[in-house]
PDB file of C-alpha atoms in Angstrom:
ATOM      1  CA  THR V 271     -21.331  19.830 -22.883  1.00  0.00           C
ATOM      2  CA  ALA V 272     -17.778  17.963 -21.671  1.00  0.00           C
ATOM      3  CA  PRO V 273     -17.460  15.022 -18.945  1.00  0.00           C
ATOM      4  CA  SER V 274     -16.999  16.602 -15.437  1.00  0.00           C
ATOM      5  CA  PRO V 275     -13.442  15.618 -13.932  1.00  0.00           C
ATOM      6  CA  VAL V 276     -13.473  12.994 -11.174  1.00  0.00           C
ATOM      7  CA  ASN V 277     -10.748  12.193  -8.907  1.00  0.00           C
ATOM      8  CA  ASP V 278     -10.713   8.946  -7.663  1.00  0.00           C
ATOM      9  CA  LEU V 279      -8.100   6.448  -6.815  1.00  0.00           C
ATOM     10  CA  ALA V 280      -8.408   2.681  -6.137  1.00  0.00           C
ATOM     11  CA  ILE V 281      -6.701   1.066  -4.028  1.00  0.00           C
ATOM     12  CA  THR V 282      -6.899  -2.893  -3.073  1.00  0.00           C
ATOM     13  CA  VAL V 283      -4.566  -4.787  -0.401  1.00  0.00           C
ATOM     14  CA  THR V 284      -4.464  -8.564  -1.497  1.00  0.00           C
ATOM     15  CA  PRO V 285      -2.633 -10.962   1.138  1.00  0.00           C
ATOM     16  CA  LEU V 286      -0.254 -13.239  -1.497  1.00  0.00           C
ATOM     17  CA  ASN V 287       0.121 -16.086   1.109  1.00  0.00           C
ATOM     18  CA  ILE V 288      -1.674 -17.463   4.665  1.00  0.00           C
ATOM     19  CA  ALA V 289      -0.300 -15.371   7.600  1.00  0.00           C
ATOM     20  CA  ARG V 290       1.289 -17.961  10.610  1.00  0.00           C
ATOM     21  CA  ARG V 291       2.749 -17.540  13.347  1.00  0.00           C
ATOM     22  CA  GLY V 292       6.712 -16.820  13.042  1.00  0.00           C
ATOM     23  CA  THR V 293       6.682 -17.071   9.022  1.00  0.00           C
ATOM     24  CA  ASP V 294       7.109 -13.837   6.515  1.00  0.00           C
ATOM     25  CA  LEU V 295       3.630 -12.292   5.330  1.00  0.00           C
ATOM     26  CA  TYR V 296       4.015 -10.937   1.686  1.00  0.00           C
ATOM     27  CA  MET V 297       1.160  -8.576   1.043  1.00  0.00           C
ATOM     28  CA  ARG V 298       0.818  -6.833  -2.459  1.00  0.00           C
ATOM     29  CA  ILE V 299      -0.775  -3.237  -2.489  1.00  0.00           C
ATOM     30  CA  ASN V 300      -2.167  -1.562  -5.955  1.00  0.00           C
ATOM     31  CA  TYR V 301      -3.178   1.680  -6.746  1.00  0.00           C
ATOM     32  CA  GLN V 302      -4.648   2.627  -9.493  1.00  0.00           C
ATOM     33  CA  ASN V 303      -6.084   6.345 -11.353  1.00  0.00           C
ATOM     34  CA  THR V 304      -9.565   5.222 -12.095  1.00  0.00           C
ATOM     35  CA  GLY V 305     -10.756   8.359 -12.878  1.00  0.00           C
ATOM     36  CA  THR V 306      -9.936  10.980 -15.446  1.00  0.00           C
ATOM     37  CA  THR V 307      -7.927  13.522 -13.901  1.00  0.00           C
ATOM     38  CA  THR V 308      -3.693  12.946 -13.152  1.00  0.00           C
ATOM     39  CA  LEU V 309      -3.725  12.899  -9.442  1.00  0.00           C
ATOM     40  CA  SER V 310      -0.479  13.166  -7.185  1.00  0.00           C
ATOM     41  CA  GLY V 311      -0.769  12.273  -3.378  1.00  0.00           C
ATOM     42  CA  ASN V 312       0.744   9.451  -1.054  1.00  0.00           C
ATOM     43  CA  VAL V 313      -0.905   5.877  -0.091  1.00  0.00           C
ATOM     44  CA  SER V 314      -0.480   4.907   3.121  1.00  0.00           C
ATOM     45  CA  PHE V 315      -0.987   1.297   5.275  1.00  0.00           C
ATOM     46  CA  THR V 316      -0.990   0.776   8.064  1.00  0.00           C
ATOM     47  CA  HIS V 317      -0.481  -2.693   9.817  1.00  0.00           C
ATOM     48  CA  ALA V 318      -1.186  -4.633  13.115  1.00  0.00           C
ATOM     49  CA  PRO V 319       1.071  -4.261  15.804  1.00  0.00           C
ATOM     50  CA  GLN V 320       2.847  -7.767  15.736  1.00  0.00           C
ATOM     51  CA  ILE V 321       3.851  -7.197  12.304  1.00  0.00           C
ATOM     52  CA  ILE V 322       6.894  -7.480  11.445  1.00  0.00           C
ATOM     53  CA  TYR V 323       7.932  -5.062   9.174  1.00  0.00           C
ATOM     54  CA  GLN V 324      10.908  -6.101   6.630  1.00  0.00           C
ATOM     55  CA  GLN V 325      10.799  -4.420   3.365  1.00  0.00           C
ATOM     56  CA  SER V 326       8.765  -2.846   0.187  1.00  0.00           C
ATOM     57  CA  PHE V 327       9.011  -2.643  -3.387  1.00  0.00           C
ATOM     58  CA  PRO V 328       9.245   0.217  -4.557  1.00  0.00           C
ATOM     59  CA  VAL V 329      10.618   1.208  -1.164  1.00  0.00           C
ATOM     60  CA  GLN V 330       8.381   3.366   0.722  1.00  0.00           C
ATOM     61  CA  THR V 331       8.462   7.148   0.983  1.00  0.00           C
ATOM     62  CA  THR V 332       8.491   6.871   4.987  1.00  0.00           C
ATOM     63  CA  TYR V 333       7.556   4.477   7.425  1.00  0.00           C
ATOM     64  CA  SER V 334       6.641   5.740  11.480  1.00  0.00           C
ATOM     65  CA  ASN V 335       5.715   1.876  12.854  1.00  0.00           C
ATOM     66  CA  PRO V 336       2.754   1.107  12.305  1.00  0.00           C
ATOM     67  CA  GLN V 337       2.081   3.332   9.547  1.00  0.00           C
ATOM     68  CA  LEU V 338       4.071   3.196   5.495  1.00  0.00           C
ATOM     69  CA  THR V 339       3.732   5.791   3.087  1.00  0.00           C
ATOM     70  CA  TRP V 340       4.219   6.015  -0.735  1.00  0.00           C
ATOM     71  CA  ASN V 341       4.137   9.011  -2.617  1.00  0.00           C
ATOM     72  CA  TYR V 342       2.956   8.907  -6.493  1.00  0.00           C
TER      73      TYR V 342
END
């Protein structure tokens, strides 16, 4: 028999530097389809309220402080 389809999206959030007051904090948000089907949807990230969001690449689909969302 054919294997069952698997919907599985892996998401990792990795700080790229140490968070210090008064300095920029860089983070990488990575998402990967680790299943056997084609996926579509969105990835959301909610940052701490004391963080001042500046930019992302790629640009987020929506931003409503403190939540960023990207469509895929």
